[in-house]
Amino acid sequence: MAEPLLDVRGLHVRFADGAHAVRGVDLQMAPGEVLGLVGESGAGKSALVSGVVGLLPRGATLTGSVRLAGTELVGLDDRRLAALRGPGVAMVFQDPLSVLNPLRRVGTLVAEALRLHDRTVTTHAVQTRVDELFTLVGLPAGTQQAFAHELSGGMRQRVGIAIAIACSPRLLVADEPTTALDVAVQVQVLEVLDTARQTADAGLLLVSHDLGVVAGWADRVAVMYAGHVVEQAPTTDLFAAPRMPYTIGLLRAVPDPRAARRLVPVPGEPPTAGWSGPGCAFAPRCPVAQPRCAQERPRLGGDQQALPAHLAACWRADELVGGTLSLDDVFAVGAPRDRERPVPGDPVLEICDLRLTYRLDAGVRRRGRRGQIVAVDSVWLTVRRGEIVALVGESGAGKTSTVERIFEAVPALGTVRLLGHDLARTGRSVRRRLRRSVQLVAQDATDALDPRMTVRATVGEPLLLARVRRPERHRRVAAALRTVGLHPTVADAYPYQLSGGQRRRVAVARALVTDPELVVLDEPVAGLDVSVAAGLLELLADLRDSRGLTALVVTHDLAVVRQLADRVAVMAVGRVVEEAPTAALFTAPAHPCTQALLAAVPVPDPTADRPRAVFRPEPEWASAPTGPATPQCRLAPRCPLFAGLTPDRQHRCRTEVPRLLPSTADRTVACHWWRTVVPSG
Amino acid sequence: MLRYLARRAANMLLLALLATSGGYVLASAALDPLVRFRGSNPPVPDEQVRRALALTGTDPDTPLAGRLGSWLAGLARGSLGTSVDNRPVTSEIAERAGTSLQLLVLGTVLGVGLGVLVGIVGAVRQHRWFDRVTTQGSFVVLATPTFVVAVLLMVGATRLNDATGRQIIRFTGQYTPGHDGWAGLADRASHLLLPTVALTLGLVAVFSRYQRAALLDVLSTDLVRGARAMGHTQRSALVRHGVRVALVPMSTLAVYTGGMVLAGATITELTFSWHGMGEYLLLAARRGDVNAAAGTVACAAVLVLALGLVADLLHAWLDPRVRL
Amino acid sequence: MTTASDVRPVTAGSVLGPVRPSGGVWHRVVRDRQAWVGAGLLAGIVLWALVGPVLRPWDATHVDLTAFGQPPSARHWFGTNDIGQDLYQQVLVGLRKSLVVALVAAPVATALAAVVGAVAGLAGGWVDRALMAGVDLMLVVPSFYLLVLCSPALAKAGWPVLALVIAALTWMIMARVVRAQTRSLRDRGFVRAARFAGAPLGWVVVRHIWPNLASLLVADVTVGVGAAVLTEATMSYFGIGVRVPDVSLGTLLAAGGPAAATRPWLFVCPALVLVVAVCAVSLLGDALRDALDTGAGRG
């Protein structure tokens, strides 16, 4: 490497509460390079980048050296650092809504970023540059007058990128820039970020927990664990031949949207930020650890000749390179599940042409208009006994509200049949009994459990509601905990005493304890670290294979769908647009919306095609006007297919709502033209 | 924006009407219009009592709904009825409300303004001496009833006057009779000093706490980090971005604080023996004067709602998110 | 977070439960110095209110014919009033009355707020709108005005009714806070799951909402005691609260007020006791609230 753009040496970050988040990191970046930084939560990624850009919270201390194009940043005072932030190093945050000043128009925010570093610049020059920047990140000029809350999530992040590259920084740091976004939008934002980086000729430090994102966009990857960089290599090398057991575990824990496979959960949990010890931090969890590993910490090393180098911090890296230790010796992948498609049983849940319109509760005027109508507009769905059906779609497509409202309110239009009973026509007591045969596993592990209840009380609550007596209740709670792989002693613990993975398992146990006919899983692994998610996905697959679990999985994560579901229903703007068996849907998506979703999914394999943005950008505004709907396909404005249609065909999309019609024996599609036009690219 | 304000105003008008009616009903239930005829010797003839009650519209033989109806009808014509001493309540309240407003407006503006300032400085210099002193100080002030503060101020002023041998600070009533022109104005200002200090002190204590917490809230978000990432120093990020955002939640406090501010002002003027609304209400309660009491409550409701409207305007001006 | 000793290999099939130490609001409270200062001070005051009288030979009504309006001395620690009664004993009697009124008023107000706020927040819809419209309505007129208005009716009723009236007029703001908290709890997974499983409203309130707001409610009772002491004192000072023959800190202040400039101990002694007592409860309440705030977290 010539002069590195970024040269981090022996960097330590300690927080005021004593947490030692970064423990001696060395990291170099060449000019114009994209370095991916991956690791699970608590690995120290955010602390590291906050330290690099000088934005650590009060009371945190930074030691070591950070050189940006030769300039030492550690020890600079606030004013000098502030002058460097912008032209030297700029940052893109995870959640632009919390970063952008809600009281200023986004155009003026971008202008402010320019003026801060050049006070002599004329108003005209600023405006010209702001226009340029908005064009570059793909924002229409009209959005300059908008406030952050008026823009949709992807558009906000584009503003964040515009601010970051306003002063043409040498180094761009993006901390989980797309974690809050849907896949289709994620691809677009990443593309914008890449274009912006190239325009400014900046290096990009891309922090992500998503190995798929890193595989698609990074030139090199650094893996962090417990405050250390444990492996660092060119992206293709790292994915093809990892040299550190933790990396191996991580790669084998990630579900792949291209095919269902056995996942390997990394056992145990990472050490806390206060942990200290002489040895390798991963040793307690490492299947191939030797006595030496616990006594002496391996340095990041390896073949220094090959440039860029492939470095790993493991005493047994040489064995892995030499082939005396194989990847399967470290983390063996289980035998593939040979699973026949289940013989479809009786329908447990049938939803026919469900429409729900309801008013948003008063008082949410921050997010949108009061009384705004949110509509679920034609949902068809059948779940049969013994199968897992996935309902996928972007956030805001109406997935969760559909599922919950199904059982709460009697729909205005359409029918919901549970175990053959029409919910609208059953009496109250029957409906209550029917509802007990459905259990919900709510999203977000910390959220799903009442912090004031023991695990026993939480898991037993559905039984208590069904008036099951105490000894019987305790017996069944213990059985349910065993089913999800938890030790019965967990029953007396409170949620704060459990790890994220354990909490999620408790939530599943609660849902299973009444032996329900149907379990609704809302984003079952959202927010979980890769290795923990792998364990949960394997557990659910085991339950499916051994106990014939009937479930409706609501998710935006297509890799989860591929891993678990037998059939998939794709939802967009309140409608189910395509429904098919999982394998068929993934190999030959019919609806343009499905195609766009699949094209945008990041794949944890750098040799695969990079995800593409097939869909046109999302609407700019957070709340699209919801006037009286004229009959039309509401996807048309974003539809890649629509753009290529002849005007008379387009006319049909504009005037007729496509109905969900059977295309083949087991597939239904709601699109006028999916058969006739072959999408290009 | 206009639609938002119109909706708020309509909402407030309805609330005012309901509160006023409620006030009248409560006054009718809690006060005994016959109280001033009892125990008089010789007993007041029945006929005369009846006439007096009819004059104020408080005859207990008329059903409450009827009394409320005729009172509201009067209100629609701009009249709050007659008090027990046969004076129109409307003009009496107009006079006294003017007195009360002096203190209310001055105290609110000073109290909120200084409170916000103290809160901002306290949050920016968290845990430094200024923050410690104001935090402890507001604790003690908040634990002290307003009337105690007022009495202690008066004691202090008396001591000062005695020590210097001159009437430097005057504090009983609103003015000393016999002064007019510039001297009168100075005299009034002198009389206004202690009540304003007493009221302001309490409000500063309350609002500085709120403002400090609000700004610390903003400081803990990514907003300031974002501004710093753009190239601001910590201080300029705070001043240019943090403070204004932290002012927004303050304006939404109006619902809670309007009544508190008015109550504080009322207690202050009572302690300093001003002839304001508080005194009128106390008097009304003692004399069983339903009309005077209901009128005062109605006036208080309107004042609180007006404070709320001002806060709403400020909120709308500060925060584009409510300009719908 | 786990402790280092919990980091050990476990097989994927059986995930054992590492039970972690500490956590939760109460642990933070226990570690908080301010909470201890407040609690200690409060305990001291309550203790003093109870055993203070035996420290001096007189009772509150005893008239010392040798000391009319005397300043504090070794014989009369807080001095005497115009008719020679010992102010120390009178302050103790007043303090007890003030505390009792506040200790009745504050929990009642909090309970009202907890019921109305939780029901409104959880039920939503018209129930919510109706309850909150009522709360707004009560907030429109300052509670001091309503207290004055009610005062003639209270004249004969005695202090227990006074305490209840104070409670009835001071619960509204807390009800709004409880409602706001309930609404955010309503969107939490465990409440959604319980309602999804068919739990009735009362069940959810009692088993999920209240336990999760326990520290908020406790803090509110504490702060409410201080506020009620202040309200009672203010009302009694203007002659509409506690009335003769009952004695409270407020009535003592009312008696001492006119003489504040000439015989300051008559005013300053009860005032000081009042301020210290209110400071103690606010210190404790504030510490509880702070512990709660950091516990709530964000997002």
PDB file of N, CA and C in Angstrom, chain C residues 107-168:
ATOM      1  N   PRO C 107     -51.867   8.837  47.736  1.00  0.00           N
ATOM      2  CA  PRO C 107     -52.174   7.516  47.154  1.00  0.00           C
ATOM      3  C   PRO C 107     -53.528   7.486  46.451  1.00  0.00           C
ATOM      4  N   VAL C 108     -54.494   8.206  47.004  1.00  0.00           N
ATOM      5  CA  VAL C 108     -55.810   8.211  46.351  1.00  0.00           C
ATOM      6  C   VAL C 108     -55.705   8.848  44.963  1.00  0.00           C
ATOM      7  N   ALA C 109     -54.988   9.977  44.895  1.00  0.00           N
ATOM      8  CA  ALA C 109     -54.831  10.644  43.601  1.00  0.00           C
ATOM      9  C   ALA C 109     -54.117   9.725  42.612  1.00  0.00           C
ATOM     10  N   THR C 110     -53.053   9.074  43.058  1.00  0.00           N
ATOM     11  CA  THR C 110     -52.301   8.192  42.161  1.00  0.00           C
ATOM     12  C   THR C 110     -53.159   7.012  41.709  1.00  0.00           C
ATOM     13  N   ALA C 111     -53.940   6.471  42.644  1.00  0.00           N
ATOM     14  CA  ALA C 111     -54.796   5.342  42.284  1.00  0.00           C
ATOM     15  C   ALA C 111     -55.810   5.747  41.218  1.00  0.00           C
ATOM     16  N   LEU C 112     -56.401   6.926  41.417  1.00  0.00           N
ATOM     17  CA  LEU C 112     -57.346   7.435  40.419  1.00  0.00           C
ATOM     18  C   LEU C 112     -56.665   7.554  39.051  1.00  0.00           C
ATOM     19  N   ALA C 113     -55.476   8.159  39.080  1.00  0.00           N
ATOM     20  CA  ALA C 113     -54.739   8.354  37.837  1.00  0.00           C
ATOM     21  C   ALA C 113     -54.398   7.012  37.191  1.00  0.00           C
ATOM     22  N   ALA C 114     -54.015   6.041  38.020  1.00  0.00           N
ATOM     23  CA  ALA C 114     -53.621   4.735  37.493  1.00  0.00           C
ATOM     24  C   ALA C 114     -54.799   4.043  36.810  1.00  0.00           C
ATOM     25  N   VAL C 115     -55.970   4.154  37.406  1.00  0.00           N
ATOM     26  CA  VAL C 115     -57.149   3.499  36.827  1.00  0.00           C
ATOM     27  C   VAL C 115     -57.560   4.217  35.535  1.00  0.00           C
ATOM     28  N   VAL C 116     -57.774   5.526  35.643  1.00  0.00           N
ATOM     29  CA  VAL C 116     -58.268   6.267  34.477  1.00  0.00           C
ATOM     30  C   VAL C 116     -57.264   6.222  33.336  1.00  0.00           C
ATOM     31  N   GLY C 117     -55.978   6.464  33.651  1.00  0.00           N
ATOM     32  CA  GLY C 117     -54.955   6.495  32.614  1.00  0.00           C
ATOM     33  C   GLY C 117     -54.802   5.148  31.916  1.00  0.00           C
ATOM     34  N   ALA C 118     -54.766   4.075  32.709  1.00  0.00           N
ATOM     35  CA  ALA C 118     -54.555   2.751  32.115  1.00  0.00           C
ATOM     36  C   ALA C 118     -55.750   2.333  31.265  1.00  0.00           C
ATOM     37  N   VAL C 119     -56.939   2.575  31.768  1.00  0.00           N
ATOM     38  CA  VAL C 119     -58.135   2.189  31.008  1.00  0.00           C
ATOM     39  C   VAL C 119     -58.225   2.995  29.714  1.00  0.00           C
ATOM     40  N   ALA C 120     -58.000   4.302  29.820  1.00  0.00           N
ATOM     41  CA  ALA C 120     -58.086   5.140  28.625  1.00  0.00           C
ATOM     42  C   ALA C 120     -57.038   4.722  27.603  1.00  0.00           C
ATOM     43  N   GLY C 121     -55.808   4.520  28.071  1.00  0.00           N
ATOM     44  CA  GLY C 121     -54.725   4.194  27.155  1.00  0.00           C
ATOM     45  C   GLY C 121     -54.920   2.847  26.486  1.00  0.00           C
ATOM     46  N   LEU C 122     -55.442   1.906  27.234  1.00  0.00           N
ATOM     47  CA  LEU C 122     -55.575   0.555  26.698  1.00  0.00           C
ATOM     48  C   LEU C 122     -56.821   0.408  25.831  1.00  0.00           C
ATOM     49  N   ALA C 123     -57.916   1.002  26.288  1.00  0.00           N
ATOM     50  CA  ALA C 123     -59.170   0.820  25.557  1.00  0.00           C
ATOM     51  C   ALA C 123     -59.143   1.588  24.242  1.00  0.00           C
ATOM     52  N   GLY C 124     -58.561   2.795  24.252  1.00  0.00           N
ATOM     53  CA  GLY C 124     -58.565   3.606  23.043  1.00  0.00           C
ATOM     54  C   GLY C 124     -59.982   3.983  22.648  1.00  0.00           C
ATOM     55  N   GLY C 125     -60.117   4.476  21.421  1.00  0.00           N
ATOM     56  CA  GLY C 125     -61.445   4.766  20.897  1.00  0.00           C
ATOM     57  C   GLY C 125     -62.201   5.791  21.725  1.00  0.00           C
ATOM     58  N   TRP C 126     -63.511   5.593  21.813  1.00  0.00           N
ATOM     59  CA  TRP C 126     -64.335   6.626  22.441  1.00  0.00           C
ATOM     60  C   TRP C 126     -64.138   6.671  23.951  1.00  0.00           C
ATOM     61  N   VAL C 127     -63.817   5.521  24.552  1.00  0.00           N
ATOM     62  CA  VAL C 127     -63.560   5.511  25.997  1.00  0.00           C
ATOM     63  C   VAL C 127     -62.411   6.458  26.309  1.00  0.00           C
ATOM     64  N   ASP C 128     -61.349   6.308  25.531  1.00  0.00           N
ATOM     65  CA  ASP C 128     -60.176   7.148  25.684  1.00  0.00           C
ATOM     66  C   ASP C 128     -60.538   8.616  25.505  1.00  0.00           C
ATOM     67  N   ARG C 129     -61.250   8.884  24.412  1.00  0.00           N
ATOM     68  CA  ARG C 129     -61.582  10.290  24.117  1.00  0.00           C
ATOM     69  C   ARG C 129     -62.427  10.897  25.221  1.00  0.00           C
ATOM     70  N   ALA C 130     -63.397  10.128  25.702  1.00  0.00           N
ATOM     71  CA  ALA C 130     -64.286  10.659  26.735  1.00  0.00           C
ATOM     72  C   ALA C 130     -63.512  10.926  28.024  1.00  0.00           C
ATOM     73  N   LEU C 131     -62.697   9.963  28.446  1.00  0.00           N
ATOM     74  CA  LEU C 131     -61.955  10.127  29.692  1.00  0.00           C
ATOM     75  C   LEU C 131     -60.977  11.290  29.598  1.00  0.00           C
ATOM     76  N   MET C 132     -60.295  11.391  28.465  1.00  0.00           N
ATOM     77  CA  MET C 132     -59.313  12.463  28.338  1.00  0.00           C
ATOM     78  C   MET C 132     -59.978  13.831  28.194  1.00  0.00           C
ATOM     79  N   ALA C 133     -61.149  13.858  27.582  1.00  0.00           N
ATOM     80  CA  ALA C 133     -61.876  15.124  27.518  1.00  0.00           C
ATOM     81  C   ALA C 133     -62.226  15.569  28.942  1.00  0.00           C
ATOM     82  N   GLY C 134     -62.625  14.607  29.784  1.00  0.00           N
ATOM     83  CA  GLY C 134     -62.910  14.927  31.177  1.00  0.00           C
ATOM     84  C   GLY C 134     -61.683  15.466  31.896  1.00  0.00           C
ATOM     85  N   VAL C 135     -60.549  14.811  31.655  1.00  0.00           N
ATOM     86  CA  VAL C 135     -59.302  15.259  32.286  1.00  0.00           C
ATOM     87  C   VAL C 135     -58.963  16.676  31.824  1.00  0.00           C
ATOM     88  N   ASP C 136     -59.047  16.910  30.514  1.00  0.00           N
ATOM     89  CA  ASP C 136     -58.757  18.239  29.982  1.00  0.00           C
ATOM     90  C   ASP C 136     -59.666  19.278  30.599  1.00  0.00           C
ATOM     91  N   LEU C 137     -60.914  18.893  30.738  1.00  0.00           N
ATOM     92  CA  LEU C 137     -61.900  19.815  31.303  1.00  0.00           C
ATOM     93  C   LEU C 137     -61.493  20.210  32.712  1.00  0.00           C
ATOM     94  N   MET C 138     -61.051  19.220  33.485  1.00  0.00           N
ATOM     95  CA  MET C 138     -60.666  19.521  34.863  1.00  0.00           C
ATOM     96  C   MET C 138     -59.379  20.323  34.931  1.00  0.00           C
ATOM     97  N   LEU C 139     -58.569  20.210  33.871  1.00  0.00           N
ATOM     98  CA  LEU C 139     -57.316  20.966  33.860  1.00  0.00           C
ATOM     99  C   LEU C 139     -57.531  22.414  33.444  1.00  0.00           C
ATOM    100  N   VAL C 140     -58.691  22.693  32.854  1.00  0.00           N
ATOM    101  CA  VAL C 140     -58.925  24.041  32.354  1.00  0.00           C
ATOM    102  C   VAL C 140     -59.029  25.038  33.504  1.00  0.00           C
ATOM    103  N   VAL C 141     -59.681  24.625  34.578  1.00  0.00           N
ATOM    104  CA  VAL C 141     -59.792  25.515  35.723  1.00  0.00           C
ATOM    105  C   VAL C 141     -58.746  25.109  36.753  1.00  0.00           C
ATOM    106  N   PRO C 142     -57.905  26.041  37.194  1.00  0.00           N
ATOM    107  CA  PRO C 142     -56.870  25.682  38.162  1.00  0.00           C
ATOM    108  C   PRO C 142     -57.496  25.026  39.387  1.00  0.00           C
ATOM    109  N   SER C 143     -56.845  23.970  39.887  1.00  0.00           N
ATOM    110  CA  SER C 143     -57.451  23.251  40.999  1.00  0.00           C
ATOM    111  C   SER C 143     -57.574  24.141  42.232  1.00  0.00           C
ATOM    112  N   PHE C 144     -56.700  25.143  42.360  1.00  0.00           N
ATOM    113  CA  PHE C 144     -56.823  26.061  43.493  1.00  0.00           C
ATOM    114  C   PHE C 144     -58.180  26.770  43.478  1.00  0.00           C
ATOM    115  N   TYR C 145     -58.618  27.147  42.279  1.00  0.00           N
ATOM    116  CA  TYR C 145     -59.923  27.811  42.162  1.00  0.00           C
ATOM    117  C   TYR C 145     -61.041  26.874  42.608  1.00  0.00           C
ATOM    118  N   LEU C 146     -60.920  25.617  42.158  1.00  0.00           N
ATOM    119  CA  LEU C 146     -61.967  24.657  42.515  1.00  0.00           C
ATOM    120  C   LEU C 146     -61.958  24.384  44.014  1.00  0.00           C
ATOM    121  N   LEU C 147     -60.768  24.344  44.590  1.00  0.00           N
ATOM    122  CA  LEU C 147     -60.668  24.124  46.031  1.00  0.00           C
ATOM    123  C   LEU C 147     -61.339  25.272  46.791  1.00  0.00           C
ATOM    124  N   VAL C 148     -61.083  26.497  46.335  1.00  0.00           N
ATOM    125  CA  VAL C 148     -61.718  27.648  46.982  1.00  0.00           C
ATOM    126  C   VAL C 148     -63.238  27.532  46.866  1.00  0.00           C
ATOM    127  N   LEU C 149     -63.659  27.141  45.653  1.00  0.00           N
ATOM    128  CA  LEU C 149     -65.089  27.029  45.389  1.00  0.00           C
ATOM    129  C   LEU C 149     -65.733  25.996  46.314  1.00  0.00           C
ATOM    130  N   CYS C 150     -65.014  24.901  46.556  1.00  0.00           N
ATOM    131  CA  CYS C 150     -65.566  23.842  47.390  1.00  0.00           C
ATOM    132  C   CYS C 150     -65.480  24.166  48.871  1.00  0.00           C
ATOM    133  N   SER C 151     -64.675  25.160  49.222  1.00  0.00           N
ATOM    134  CA  SER C 151     -64.344  25.352  50.634  1.00  0.00           C
ATOM    135  C   SER C 151     -65.560  25.519  51.563  1.00  0.00           C
ATOM    136  N   PRO C 152     -66.609  26.262  51.177  1.00  0.00           N
ATOM    137  CA  PRO C 152     -67.736  26.387  52.122  1.00  0.00           C
ATOM    138  C   PRO C 152     -68.360  25.035  52.450  1.00  0.00           C
ATOM    139  N   ALA C 153     -68.415  24.175  51.441  1.00  0.00           N
ATOM    140  CA  ALA C 153     -69.005  22.860  51.665  1.00  0.00           C
ATOM    141  C   ALA C 153     -68.103  22.008  52.556  1.00  0.00           C
ATOM    142  N   LEU C 154     -66.791  22.342  52.561  1.00  0.00           N
ATOM    143  CA  LEU C 154     -65.845  21.557  53.348  1.00  0.00           C
ATOM    144  C   LEU C 154     -65.802  21.992  54.799  1.00  0.00           C
ATOM    145  N   ALA C 155     -66.372  23.171  55.051  1.00  0.00           N
ATOM    146  CA  ALA C 155     -66.184  23.800  56.361  1.00  0.00           C
ATOM    147  C   ALA C 155     -66.479  22.843  57.498  1.00  0.00           C
ATOM    148  N   LYS C 156     -67.574  22.094  57.379  1.00  0.00           N
ATOM    149  CA  LYS C 156     -67.969  21.243  58.500  1.00  0.00           C
ATOM    150  C   LYS C 156     -67.456  19.816  58.343  1.00  0.00           C
ATOM    151  N   ALA C 157     -66.834  19.537  57.201  1.00  0.00           N
ATOM    152  CA  ALA C 157     -66.566  18.135  56.891  1.00  0.00           C
ATOM    153  C   ALA C 157     -65.322  17.572  57.577  1.00  0.00           C
ATOM    154  N   GLY C 158     -64.374  18.421  57.961  1.00  0.00           N
ATOM    155  CA  GLY C 158     -63.184  17.905  58.609  1.00  0.00           C
ATOM    156  C   GLY C 158     -62.114  17.475  57.615  1.00  0.00           C
ATOM    157  N   TRP C 159     -60.934  17.139  58.179  1.00  0.00           N
ATOM    158  CA  TRP C 159     -59.778  16.936  57.314  1.00  0.00           C
ATOM    159  C   TRP C 159     -59.838  15.699  56.405  1.00  0.00           C
ATOM    160  N   PRO C 160     -60.487  14.577  56.795  1.00  0.00           N
ATOM    161  CA  PRO C 160     -60.460  13.445  55.844  1.00  0.00           C
ATOM    162  C   PRO C 160     -61.099  13.802  54.504  1.00  0.00           C
ATOM    163  N   VAL C 161     -62.193  14.560  54.566  1.00  0.00           N
ATOM    164  CA  VAL C 161     -62.836  14.965  53.318  1.00  0.00           C
ATOM    165  C   VAL C 161     -61.933  15.925  52.557  1.00  0.00           C
ATOM    166  N   LEU C 162     -61.273  16.799  53.305  1.00  0.00           N
ATOM    167  CA  LEU C 162     -60.332  17.718  52.664  1.00  0.00           C
ATOM    168  C   LEU C 162     -59.281  16.935  51.882  1.00  0.00           C
ATOM    169  N   ALA C 163     -58.742  15.886  52.509  1.00  0.00           N
ATOM    170  CA  ALA C 163     -57.724  15.075  51.837  1.00  0.00           C
ATOM    171  C   ALA C 163     -58.274  14.468  50.551  1.00  0.00           C
ATOM    172  N   LEU C 164     -59.498  13.961  50.618  1.00  0.00           N
ATOM    173  CA  LEU C 164     -60.090  13.342  49.425  1.00  0.00           C
ATOM    174  C   LEU C 164     -60.328  14.382  48.329  1.00  0.00           C
ATOM    175  N   VAL C 165     -60.740  15.589  48.740  1.00  0.00           N
ATOM    176  CA  VAL C 165     -60.969  16.629  47.740  1.00  0.00           C
ATOM    177  C   VAL C 165     -59.658  17.026  47.079  1.00  0.00           C
ATOM    178  N   ILE C 166     -58.604  17.129  47.892  1.00  0.00           N
ATOM    179  CA  ILE C 166     -57.291  17.431  47.300  1.00  0.00           C
ATOM    180  C   ILE C 166     -56.935  16.350  46.284  1.00  0.00           C
ATOM    181  N   ALA C 167     -57.162  15.097  46.650  1.00  0.00           N
ATOM    182  CA  ALA C 167     -56.873  13.996  45.722  1.00  0.00           C
ATOM    183  C   ALA C 167     -57.697  14.137  44.448  1.00  0.00           C
ATOM    184  N   ALA C 168     -58.988  14.441  44.618  1.00  0.00           N
ATOM    185  CA  ALA C 168     -59.896  14.497  43.473  1.00  0.00           C
ATOM    186  C   ALA C 168     -59.526  15.615  42.503  1.00  0.00           C
TER     187      ALA C 168
END
